[in-house]
Amino acid sequence: MLDADTQMAYGIFWAAYAIAFVIFFYMMKRLFRFIPLYGARTLLLSALMVLLLTPVESPDVAGWWMPAWLYGGYELILGHVETASMAWFNFGLAGLVMLLVWILDLVRYRLVKR
């Protein structure tokens, strides 16, 4: 078990990461509004969410989660492809789920536009 200061730092990191993501997502949404196709806009925003919000559990500390892009990239730089594959598997799974949500959103958009 980790001490209280370490747990507090973990909580502060995730709070700061969530606030930064919300600000970045809002800025990218404003930037993508110039794309004329609704499907392309939402696909780019969905890909951004998958890239930045997909978590992976730390193999060193049970119950600790970190951004998969950070963990996977770091492990690839170190040359640990087998441990980085855990992050890439999570990316694939999150991408498939987001693709399903994106398709359902396109169906909803088409039905509302009628």
Short mmCIF file of C-alpha atoms in Angstrom, two decimals:
data_model
loop_
_atom_site.label_atom_id
_atom_site.label_comp_id
_atom_site.label_asym_id
_atom_site.label_seq_id
_atom_site.Cartn_x
_atom_site.Cartn_y
_atom_site.Cartn_z
CA MET A 1 0.00 0.00 0.00
CA LEU A 2 1.23 3.48 -0.80
CA ASP A 3 1.32 6.37 1.63
CA ALA A 4 -1.15 9.25 1.74
CA ASP A 5 1.14 11.73 -0.02
CA THR A 6 1.53 9.43 -2.98
CA GLN A 7 -2.22 8.89 -3.19
CA MET A 8 -2.76 12.65 -3.00
CA ALA A 9 -0.27 13.24 -5.84
CA TYR A 10 -2.07 10.57 -7.90
CA GLY A 11 -5.41 12.34 -7.33
CA ILE A 12 -3.95 15.75 -8.17
CA PHE A 13 -2.45 14.37 -11.39
CA TRP A 14 -5.78 12.98 -12.57
CA ALA A 15 -7.64 16.17 -11.62
CA ALA A 16 -5.14 18.30 -13.54
CA TYR A 17 -5.23 15.88 -16.48
CA ALA A 18 -9.05 15.99 -16.60
CA ILE A 19 -9.14 19.80 -16.47
CA ALA A 20 -6.47 20.05 -19.17
CA PHE A 21 -8.38 17.59 -21.35
CA VAL A 22 -11.63 19.53 -21.06
CA ILE A 23 -9.89 22.76 -22.05
CA PHE A 24 -8.02 21.08 -24.93
CA PHE A 25 -11.18 19.32 -26.14
CA TYR A 26 -13.11 22.61 -26.15
CA MET A 27 -10.32 24.31 -28.12
CA MET A 28 -10.20 21.48 -30.67
CA LYS A 29 -13.99 21.50 -30.98
CA ARG A 30 -13.86 25.19 -31.81
CA LEU A 31 -11.10 24.50 -34.35
CA PHE A 32 -12.94 21.58 -35.98
CA ARG A 33 -16.20 23.54 -36.39
CA PHE A 34 -14.89 24.78 -39.76
CA ILE A 35 -15.01 21.23 -41.15
CA PRO A 36 -18.26 21.13 -43.12
CA LEU A 37 -19.13 17.44 -42.65
CA TYR A 38 -20.67 16.46 -39.31
CA GLY A 39 -19.30 12.91 -39.57
CA ALA A 40 -15.72 14.06 -40.13
CA ARG A 41 -15.92 16.53 -37.24
CA THR A 42 -17.24 13.98 -34.80
CA LEU A 43 -14.79 11.30 -36.02
CA LEU A 44 -11.85 13.61 -35.30
CA LEU A 45 -13.20 14.47 -31.85
CA SER A 46 -13.82 10.79 -31.13
CA ALA A 47 -10.28 9.89 -32.16
CA LEU A 48 -8.98 12.65 -29.90
CA MET A 49 -10.95 11.22 -26.98
CA VAL A 50 -9.65 7.71 -27.59
CA LEU A 51 -6.09 8.93 -27.90
CA LEU A 52 -6.08 11.02 -24.73
CA LEU A 53 -8.56 9.28 -22.42
CA THR A 54 -7.73 5.59 -22.84
CA PRO A 55 -6.27 4.29 -19.57
CA VAL A 56 -4.00 1.34 -18.81
CA GLU A 57 -3.35 -0.18 -15.39
CA SER A 58 0.15 0.03 -14.02
CA PRO A 59 1.85 -3.36 -13.82
CA ASP A 60 3.88 -2.15 -10.83
CA VAL A 61 1.08 -0.83 -8.60
CA ALA A 62 -2.33 -2.51 -8.62
CA GLY A 63 -5.24 -0.13 -8.96
CA TRP A 64 -3.23 2.71 -10.47
CA TRP A 65 -4.22 3.82 -13.94
CA MET A 66 -2.32 6.02 -16.36
CA PRO A 67 -2.91 7.40 -19.86
CA ALA A 68 -2.22 4.65 -22.38
CA TRP A 69 -0.47 6.99 -24.81
CA LEU A 70 2.00 7.95 -22.10
CA TYR A 71 2.65 4.40 -20.90
CA GLY A 72 2.75 2.84 -24.37
CA GLY A 73 5.01 5.52 -25.79
CA TYR A 74 7.40 5.35 -22.86
CA GLU A 75 7.65 1.58 -23.02
CA LEU A 76 8.22 1.67 -26.78
CA ILE A 77 11.03 4.20 -26.34
CA LEU A 78 12.61 1.87 -23.78
CA GLY A 79 12.23 -1.04 -26.21
CA HIS A 80 9.74 -3.05 -24.14
CA VAL A 81 7.33 -3.95 -26.92
CA GLU A 82 5.61 -6.72 -24.96
CA THR A 83 4.64 -4.39 -22.10
CA ALA A 84 3.65 -1.61 -24.51
CA SER A 85 1.26 -4.03 -26.22
CA MET A 86 -1.00 -3.76 -23.16
CA ALA A 87 -1.52 -0.07 -23.94
CA TRP A 88 -2.04 -0.70 -27.65
CA PHE A 89 -4.62 -3.39 -26.85
CA ASN A 90 -6.51 -0.86 -24.72
CA PHE A 91 -6.32 1.63 -27.61
CA GLY A 92 -7.80 -0.94 -29.97
CA LEU A 93 -10.60 -1.83 -27.60
CA ALA A 94 -11.42 1.83 -26.89
CA GLY A 95 -11.27 2.59 -30.61
CA LEU A 96 -13.78 -0.16 -31.40
CA VAL A 97 -16.16 1.05 -28.70
CA MET A 98 -15.83 4.65 -29.88
CA LEU A 99 -16.38 3.57 -33.50
CA LEU A 100 -19.65 1.93 -32.45
CA VAL A 101 -20.70 5.06 -30.55
CA TRP A 102 -19.73 7.23 -33.55
CA ILE A 103 -21.83 5.12 -35.94
CA LEU A 104 -24.81 5.25 -33.58
CA ASP A 105 -24.38 9.03 -33.35
CA LEU A 106 -24.42 9.30 -37.14
CA VAL A 107 -27.66 7.29 -37.23
CA ARG A 108 -29.14 9.57 -34.54
CA TYR A 109 -28.02 12.65 -36.48
CA ARG A 110 -29.60 11.38 -39.69
CA LEU A 111 -32.89 10.57 -37.97
CA VAL A 112 -33.04 14.00 -36.29
CA LYS A 113 -32.24 15.85 -39.54
CA ARG A 114 -35.29 14.37 -41.30
#
